[in-house]
PDB file of C-alpha atoms and ligand atoms in Angstrom:
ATOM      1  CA  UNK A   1     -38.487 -86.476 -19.510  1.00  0.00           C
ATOM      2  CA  UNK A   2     -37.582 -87.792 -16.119  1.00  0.00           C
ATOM      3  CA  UNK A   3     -34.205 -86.381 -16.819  1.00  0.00           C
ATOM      4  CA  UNK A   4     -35.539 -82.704 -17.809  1.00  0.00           C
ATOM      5  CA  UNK A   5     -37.813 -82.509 -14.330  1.00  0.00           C
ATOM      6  CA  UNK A   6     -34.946 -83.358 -11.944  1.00  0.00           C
ATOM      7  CA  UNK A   7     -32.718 -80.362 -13.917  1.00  0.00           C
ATOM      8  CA  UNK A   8     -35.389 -78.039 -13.841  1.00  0.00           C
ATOM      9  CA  UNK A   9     -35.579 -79.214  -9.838  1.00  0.00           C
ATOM     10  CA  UNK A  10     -32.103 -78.599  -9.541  1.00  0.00           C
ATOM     11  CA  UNK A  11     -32.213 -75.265 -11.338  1.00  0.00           C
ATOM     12  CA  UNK A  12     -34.913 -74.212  -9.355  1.00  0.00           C
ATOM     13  CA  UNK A  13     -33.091 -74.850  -5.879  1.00  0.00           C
ATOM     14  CA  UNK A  14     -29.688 -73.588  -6.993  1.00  0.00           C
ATOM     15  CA  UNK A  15     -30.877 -70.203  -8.144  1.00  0.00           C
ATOM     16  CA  UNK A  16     -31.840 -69.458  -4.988  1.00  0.00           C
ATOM     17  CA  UNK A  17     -28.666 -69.221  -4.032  1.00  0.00           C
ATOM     18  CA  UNK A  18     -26.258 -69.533  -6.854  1.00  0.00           C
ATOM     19  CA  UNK A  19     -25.485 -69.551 -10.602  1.00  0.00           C
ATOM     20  CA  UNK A  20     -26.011 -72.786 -12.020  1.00  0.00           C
ATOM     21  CA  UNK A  21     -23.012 -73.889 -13.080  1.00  0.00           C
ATOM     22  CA  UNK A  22     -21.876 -75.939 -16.665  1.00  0.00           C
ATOM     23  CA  UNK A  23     -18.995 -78.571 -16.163  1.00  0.00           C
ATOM     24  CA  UNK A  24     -15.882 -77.995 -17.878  1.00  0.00           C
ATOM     25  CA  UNK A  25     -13.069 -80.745 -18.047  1.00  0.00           C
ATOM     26  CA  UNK A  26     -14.569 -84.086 -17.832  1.00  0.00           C
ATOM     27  CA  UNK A  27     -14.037 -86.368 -15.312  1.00  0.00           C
ATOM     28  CA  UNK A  28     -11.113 -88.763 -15.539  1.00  0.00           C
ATOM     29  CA  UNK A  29     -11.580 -91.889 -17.591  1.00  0.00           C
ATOM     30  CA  UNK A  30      -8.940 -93.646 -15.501  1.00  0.00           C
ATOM     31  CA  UNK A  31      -7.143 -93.379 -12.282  1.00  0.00           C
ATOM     32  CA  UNK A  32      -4.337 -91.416 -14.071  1.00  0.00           C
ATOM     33  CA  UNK A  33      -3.057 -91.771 -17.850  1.00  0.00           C
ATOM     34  CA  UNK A  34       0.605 -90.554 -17.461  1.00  0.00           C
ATOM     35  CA  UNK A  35       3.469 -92.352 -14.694  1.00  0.00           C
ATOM     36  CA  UNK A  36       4.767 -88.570 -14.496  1.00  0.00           C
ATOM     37  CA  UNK A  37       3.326 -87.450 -11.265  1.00  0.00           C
ATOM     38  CA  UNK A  38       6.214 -84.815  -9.716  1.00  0.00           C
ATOM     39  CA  UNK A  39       7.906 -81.996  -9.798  1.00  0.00           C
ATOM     40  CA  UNK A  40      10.455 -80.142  -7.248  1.00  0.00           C
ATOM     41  CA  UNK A  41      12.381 -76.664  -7.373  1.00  0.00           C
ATOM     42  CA  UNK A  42       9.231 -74.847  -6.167  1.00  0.00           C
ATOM     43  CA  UNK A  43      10.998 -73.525  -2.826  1.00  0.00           C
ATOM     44  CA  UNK A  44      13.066 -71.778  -5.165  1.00  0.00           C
ATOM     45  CA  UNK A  45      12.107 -67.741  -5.383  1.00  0.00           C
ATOM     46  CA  UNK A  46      11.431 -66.886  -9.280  1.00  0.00           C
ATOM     47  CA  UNK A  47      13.291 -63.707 -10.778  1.00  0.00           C
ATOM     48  CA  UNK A  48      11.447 -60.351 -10.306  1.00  0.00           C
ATOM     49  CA  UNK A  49      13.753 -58.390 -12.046  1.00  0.00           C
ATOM     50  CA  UNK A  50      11.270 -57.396 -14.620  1.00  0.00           C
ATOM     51  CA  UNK A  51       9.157 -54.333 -15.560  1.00  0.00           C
ATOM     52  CA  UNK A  52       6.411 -55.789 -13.172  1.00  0.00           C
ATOM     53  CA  UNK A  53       8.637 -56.879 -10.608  1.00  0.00           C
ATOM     54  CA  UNK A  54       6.420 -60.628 -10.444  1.00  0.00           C
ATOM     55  CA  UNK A  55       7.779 -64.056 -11.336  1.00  0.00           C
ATOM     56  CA  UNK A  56       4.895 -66.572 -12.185  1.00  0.00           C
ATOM     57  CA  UNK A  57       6.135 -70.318 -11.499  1.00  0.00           C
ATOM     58  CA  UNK A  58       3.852 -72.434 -13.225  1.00  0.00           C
ATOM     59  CA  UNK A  59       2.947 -76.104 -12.465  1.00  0.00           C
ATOM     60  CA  UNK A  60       0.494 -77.056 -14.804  1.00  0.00           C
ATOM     61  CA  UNK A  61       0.176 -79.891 -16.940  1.00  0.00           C
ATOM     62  CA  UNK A  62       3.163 -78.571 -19.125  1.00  0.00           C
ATOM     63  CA  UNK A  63       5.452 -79.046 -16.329  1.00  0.00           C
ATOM     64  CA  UNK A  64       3.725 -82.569 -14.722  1.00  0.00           C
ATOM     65  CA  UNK A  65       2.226 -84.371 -17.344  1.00  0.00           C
ATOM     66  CA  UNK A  66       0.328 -86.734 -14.918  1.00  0.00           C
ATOM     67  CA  UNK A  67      -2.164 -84.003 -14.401  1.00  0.00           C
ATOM     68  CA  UNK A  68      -3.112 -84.780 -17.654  1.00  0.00           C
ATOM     69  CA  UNK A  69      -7.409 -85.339 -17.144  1.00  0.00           C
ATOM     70  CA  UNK A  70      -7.144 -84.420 -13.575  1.00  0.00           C
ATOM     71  CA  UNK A  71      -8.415 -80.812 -13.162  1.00  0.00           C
ATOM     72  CA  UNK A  72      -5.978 -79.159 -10.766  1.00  0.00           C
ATOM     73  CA  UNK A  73      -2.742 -77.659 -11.065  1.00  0.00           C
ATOM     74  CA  UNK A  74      -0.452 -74.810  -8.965  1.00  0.00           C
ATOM     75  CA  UNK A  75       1.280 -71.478  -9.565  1.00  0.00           C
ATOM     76  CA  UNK A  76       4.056 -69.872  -7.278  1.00  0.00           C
ATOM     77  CA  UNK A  77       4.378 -65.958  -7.630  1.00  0.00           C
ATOM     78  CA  UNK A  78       7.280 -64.341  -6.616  1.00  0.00           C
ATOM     79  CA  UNK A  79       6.911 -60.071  -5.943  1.00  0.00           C
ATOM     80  CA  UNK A  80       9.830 -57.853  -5.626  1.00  0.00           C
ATOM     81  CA  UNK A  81       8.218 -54.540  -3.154  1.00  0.00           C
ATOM     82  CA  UNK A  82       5.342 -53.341  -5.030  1.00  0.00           C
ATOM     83  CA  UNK A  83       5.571 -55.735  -7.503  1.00  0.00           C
ATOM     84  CA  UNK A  84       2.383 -56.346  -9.847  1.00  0.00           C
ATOM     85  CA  UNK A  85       0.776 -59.250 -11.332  1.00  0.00           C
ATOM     86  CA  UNK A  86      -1.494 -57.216 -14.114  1.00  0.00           C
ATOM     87  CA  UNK A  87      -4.996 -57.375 -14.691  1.00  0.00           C
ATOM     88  CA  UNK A  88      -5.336 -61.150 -16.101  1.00  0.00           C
ATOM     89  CA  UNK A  89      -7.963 -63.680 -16.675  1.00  0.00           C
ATOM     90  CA  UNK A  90      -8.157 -67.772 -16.331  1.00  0.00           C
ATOM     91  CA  UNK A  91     -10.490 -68.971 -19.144  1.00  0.00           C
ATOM     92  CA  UNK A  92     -10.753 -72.430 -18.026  1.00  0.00           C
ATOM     93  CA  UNK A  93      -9.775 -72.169 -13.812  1.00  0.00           C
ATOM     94  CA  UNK A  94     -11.115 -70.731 -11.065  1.00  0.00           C
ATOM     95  CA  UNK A  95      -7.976 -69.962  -8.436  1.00  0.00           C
ATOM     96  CA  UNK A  96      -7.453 -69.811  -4.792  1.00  0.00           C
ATOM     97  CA  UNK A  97      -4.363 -68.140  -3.278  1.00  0.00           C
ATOM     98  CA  UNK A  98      -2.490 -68.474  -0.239  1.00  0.00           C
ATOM     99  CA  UNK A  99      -0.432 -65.758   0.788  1.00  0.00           C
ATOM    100  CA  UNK A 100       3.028 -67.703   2.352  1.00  0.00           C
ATOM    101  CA  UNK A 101       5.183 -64.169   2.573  1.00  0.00           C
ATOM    102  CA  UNK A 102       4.349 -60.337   3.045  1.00  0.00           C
ATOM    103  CA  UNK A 103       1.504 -58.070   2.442  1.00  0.00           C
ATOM    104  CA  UNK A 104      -0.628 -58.890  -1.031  1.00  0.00           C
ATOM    105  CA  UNK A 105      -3.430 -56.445  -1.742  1.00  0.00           C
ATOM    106  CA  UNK A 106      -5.968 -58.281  -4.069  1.00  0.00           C
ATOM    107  CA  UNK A 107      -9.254 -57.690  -5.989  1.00  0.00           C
ATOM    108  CA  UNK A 108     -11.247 -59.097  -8.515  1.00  0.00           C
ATOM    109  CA  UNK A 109     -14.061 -57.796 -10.819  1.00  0.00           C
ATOM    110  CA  UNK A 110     -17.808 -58.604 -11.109  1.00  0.00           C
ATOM    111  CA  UNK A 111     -19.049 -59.032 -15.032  1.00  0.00           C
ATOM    112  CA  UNK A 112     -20.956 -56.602 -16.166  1.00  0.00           C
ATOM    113  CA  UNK A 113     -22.931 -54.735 -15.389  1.00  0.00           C
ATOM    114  CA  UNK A 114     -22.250 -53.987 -11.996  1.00  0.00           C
ATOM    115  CA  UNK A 115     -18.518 -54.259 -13.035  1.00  0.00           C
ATOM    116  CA  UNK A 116     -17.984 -54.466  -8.492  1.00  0.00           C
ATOM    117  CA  UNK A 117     -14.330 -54.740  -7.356  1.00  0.00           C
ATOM    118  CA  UNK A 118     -14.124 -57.303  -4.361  1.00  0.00           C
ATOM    119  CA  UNK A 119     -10.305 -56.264  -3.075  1.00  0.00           C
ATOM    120  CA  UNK A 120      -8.589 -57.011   0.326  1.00  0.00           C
ATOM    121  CA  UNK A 121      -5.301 -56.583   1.597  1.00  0.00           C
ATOM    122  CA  UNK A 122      -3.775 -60.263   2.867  1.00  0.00           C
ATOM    123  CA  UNK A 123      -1.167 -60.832   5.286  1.00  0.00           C
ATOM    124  CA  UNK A 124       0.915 -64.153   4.942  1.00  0.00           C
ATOM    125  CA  UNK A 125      -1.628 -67.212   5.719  1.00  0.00           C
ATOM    126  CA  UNK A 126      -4.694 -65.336   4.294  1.00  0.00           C
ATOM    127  CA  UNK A 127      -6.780 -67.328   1.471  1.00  0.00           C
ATOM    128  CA  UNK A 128      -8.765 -65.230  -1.433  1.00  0.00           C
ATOM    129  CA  UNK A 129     -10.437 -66.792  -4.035  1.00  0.00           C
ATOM    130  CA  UNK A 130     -10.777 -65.239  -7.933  1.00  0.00           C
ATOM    131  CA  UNK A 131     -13.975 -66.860  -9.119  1.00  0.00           C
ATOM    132  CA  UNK A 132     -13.625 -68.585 -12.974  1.00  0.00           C
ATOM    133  CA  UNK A 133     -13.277 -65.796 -15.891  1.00  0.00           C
ATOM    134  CA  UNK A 134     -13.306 -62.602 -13.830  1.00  0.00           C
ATOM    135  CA  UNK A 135     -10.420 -59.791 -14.093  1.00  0.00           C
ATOM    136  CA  UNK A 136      -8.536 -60.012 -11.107  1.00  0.00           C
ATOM    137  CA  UNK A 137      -5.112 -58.794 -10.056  1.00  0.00           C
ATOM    138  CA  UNK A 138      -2.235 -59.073  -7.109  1.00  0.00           C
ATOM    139  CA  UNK A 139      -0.197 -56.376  -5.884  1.00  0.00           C
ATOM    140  CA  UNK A 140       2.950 -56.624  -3.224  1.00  0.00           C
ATOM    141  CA  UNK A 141       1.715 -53.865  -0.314  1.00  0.00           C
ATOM    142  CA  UNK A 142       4.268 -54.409   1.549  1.00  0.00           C
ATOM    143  CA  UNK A 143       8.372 -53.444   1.871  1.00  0.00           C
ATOM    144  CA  UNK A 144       9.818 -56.581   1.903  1.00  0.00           C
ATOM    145  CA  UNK A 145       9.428 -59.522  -0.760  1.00  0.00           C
ATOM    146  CA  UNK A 146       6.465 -61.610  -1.029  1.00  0.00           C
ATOM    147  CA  UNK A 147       5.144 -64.893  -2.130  1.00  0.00           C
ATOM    148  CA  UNK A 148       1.922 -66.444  -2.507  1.00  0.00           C
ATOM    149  CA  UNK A 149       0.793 -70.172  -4.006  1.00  0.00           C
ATOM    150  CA  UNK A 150      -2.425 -70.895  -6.077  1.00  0.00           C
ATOM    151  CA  UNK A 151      -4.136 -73.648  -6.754  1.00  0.00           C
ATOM    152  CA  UNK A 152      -6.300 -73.554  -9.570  1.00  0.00           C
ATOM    153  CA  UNK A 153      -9.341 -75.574 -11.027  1.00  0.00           C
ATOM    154  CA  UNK A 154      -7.804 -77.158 -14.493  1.00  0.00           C
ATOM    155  CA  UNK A 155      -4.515 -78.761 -15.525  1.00  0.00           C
ATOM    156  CA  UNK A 156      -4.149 -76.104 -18.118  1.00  0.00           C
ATOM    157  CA  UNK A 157      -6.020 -72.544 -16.657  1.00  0.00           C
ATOM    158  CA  UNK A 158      -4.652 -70.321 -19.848  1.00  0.00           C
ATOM    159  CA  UNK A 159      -3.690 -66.604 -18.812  1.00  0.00           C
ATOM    160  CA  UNK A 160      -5.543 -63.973 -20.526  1.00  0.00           C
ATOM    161  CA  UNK A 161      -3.348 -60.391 -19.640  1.00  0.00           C
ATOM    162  CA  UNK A 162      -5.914 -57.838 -20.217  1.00  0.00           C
ATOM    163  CA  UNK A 163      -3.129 -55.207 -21.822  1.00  0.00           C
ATOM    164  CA  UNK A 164      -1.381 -57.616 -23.767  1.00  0.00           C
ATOM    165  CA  UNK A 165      -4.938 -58.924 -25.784  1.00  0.00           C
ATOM    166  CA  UNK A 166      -6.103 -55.411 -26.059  1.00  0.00           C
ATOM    167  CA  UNK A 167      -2.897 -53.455 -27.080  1.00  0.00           C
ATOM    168  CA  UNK A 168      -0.623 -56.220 -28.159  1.00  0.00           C
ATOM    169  CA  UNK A 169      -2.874 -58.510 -29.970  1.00  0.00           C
ATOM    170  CA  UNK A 170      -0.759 -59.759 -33.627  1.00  0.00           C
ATOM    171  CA  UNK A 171      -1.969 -58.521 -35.725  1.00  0.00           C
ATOM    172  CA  UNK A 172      -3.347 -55.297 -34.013  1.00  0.00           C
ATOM    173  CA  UNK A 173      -6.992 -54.591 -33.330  1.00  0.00           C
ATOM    174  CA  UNK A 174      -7.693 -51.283 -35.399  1.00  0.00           C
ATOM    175  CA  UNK A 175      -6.591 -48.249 -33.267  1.00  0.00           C
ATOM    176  CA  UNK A 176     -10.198 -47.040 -34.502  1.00  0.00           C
ATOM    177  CA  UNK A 177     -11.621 -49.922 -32.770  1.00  0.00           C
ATOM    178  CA  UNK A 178      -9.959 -48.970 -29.733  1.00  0.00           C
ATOM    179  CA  UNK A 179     -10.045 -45.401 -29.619  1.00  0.00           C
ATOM    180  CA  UNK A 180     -13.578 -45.562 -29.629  1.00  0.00           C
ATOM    181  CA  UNK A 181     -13.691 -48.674 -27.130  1.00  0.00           C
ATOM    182  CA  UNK A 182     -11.553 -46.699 -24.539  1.00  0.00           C
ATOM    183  CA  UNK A 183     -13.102 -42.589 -25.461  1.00  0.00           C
ATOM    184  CA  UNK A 184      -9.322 -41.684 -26.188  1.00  0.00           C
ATOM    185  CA  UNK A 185      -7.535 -40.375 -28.927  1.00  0.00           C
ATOM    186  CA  UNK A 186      -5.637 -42.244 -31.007  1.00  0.00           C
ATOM    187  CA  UNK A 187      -2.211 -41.466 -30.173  1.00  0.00           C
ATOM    188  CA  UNK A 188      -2.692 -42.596 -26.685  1.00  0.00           C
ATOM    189  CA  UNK A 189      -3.997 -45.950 -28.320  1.00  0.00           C
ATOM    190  CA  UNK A 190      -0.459 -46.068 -30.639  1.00  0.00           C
ATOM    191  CA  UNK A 191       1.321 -45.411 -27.153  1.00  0.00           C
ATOM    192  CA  UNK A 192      -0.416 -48.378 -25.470  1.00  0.00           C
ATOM    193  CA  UNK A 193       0.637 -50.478 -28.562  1.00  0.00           C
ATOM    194  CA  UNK A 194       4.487 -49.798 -28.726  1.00  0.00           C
ATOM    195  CA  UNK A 195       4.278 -50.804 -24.866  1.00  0.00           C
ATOM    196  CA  UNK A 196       2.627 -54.443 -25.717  1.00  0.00           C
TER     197      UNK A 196
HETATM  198 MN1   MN B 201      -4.659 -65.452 -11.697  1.00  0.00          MN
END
């Protein structure tokens, strides 16, 4: 009872000015559970030569098992000129990114349904943050190469591309389904799908 008073107390000051918030990973059991603790080669500009023209470095738990339990972990993108880094979400992470290199124009998406785009155009040493589970996107602005680092709030964030779950999900999701989701006609659905 005591227990349920001091939440609703704490719900009660935090809606005034914020969402009240559910944990996610739990906190660590120990001071760390694996000696693996580094990793080195990220100085080292990723390969853009791709339809997007973006290389995404991880260094997640995958790559330093040590963050196992530990809630953190770091991407490096890489952006040939006008390079892209699609519409994407992070299920589990919340990111902040530093620009290091060039001109990065930015945004993210409010959930519905206001559905508000919160964009800006960084310079190198700017900081943006893309809250937990919203759409967000990167975008190299400027004529030269560019790099940015972000550190984000789990040891394993997961990448949701927007395109590739919509129209290159295996098996695909019935082009009637999306024809109707997206108001288009079904061949522009089939084109979307070869692409994914
Ligand atoms: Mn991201």
């Amino acid at each position: 009872m005591a227990n349920q008073i001091l939440v609703l107390a704490v719900l009660t000051m935090t809606s005034l000015t914020c969402t009240l918030v559910i944990a996610f990973e739990p906190s660590p059991l120990q001071d760390f559970c694996v000696a693996d603790t580094t990793s080195s080669g990220l100085h080292i500009a990723g390969n853009t030569s791709n339809p997007l023209g973006v290389r995404i470095t991880p260094v997640n738990v995958a790559q330093i098992s040590g963050l196992n339990t530990l809630g953190i972990s770091l991407a490096r993108i890489d952006y040939a000129p006008w390079g892209v880094t699609p519409p994407h979400t992070h299920p589990r992470a919340t990111e902040i990114l530093t620009v290091l290199e060039g001109t990065v124009a930015v945004g993210f998406v409010t959930s519905n349904p206001d559905n508000k785009l919160i964009s800006k155009v960084l310079n190198k040493g700017d900081v943006f943050v893309f809250p937990v589970g919203l759409v967000h996107y990167q975008q190299n602005v400027g004529n030269g190469t560019a790099v940015s680092l972000s550190s984000l709030s789990s040891q394993n964030p997961g990448v949701i591309t927007i395109a590739n779950s919509v129209f290159g999900a295996n098996p695909s999701i019935s082009d009637d389904v999306l024809a109707k989701a997206f108001q288009v006609d079904k061949s522009i659905i089939s084109d979307l799908q070869i692409k994914f």
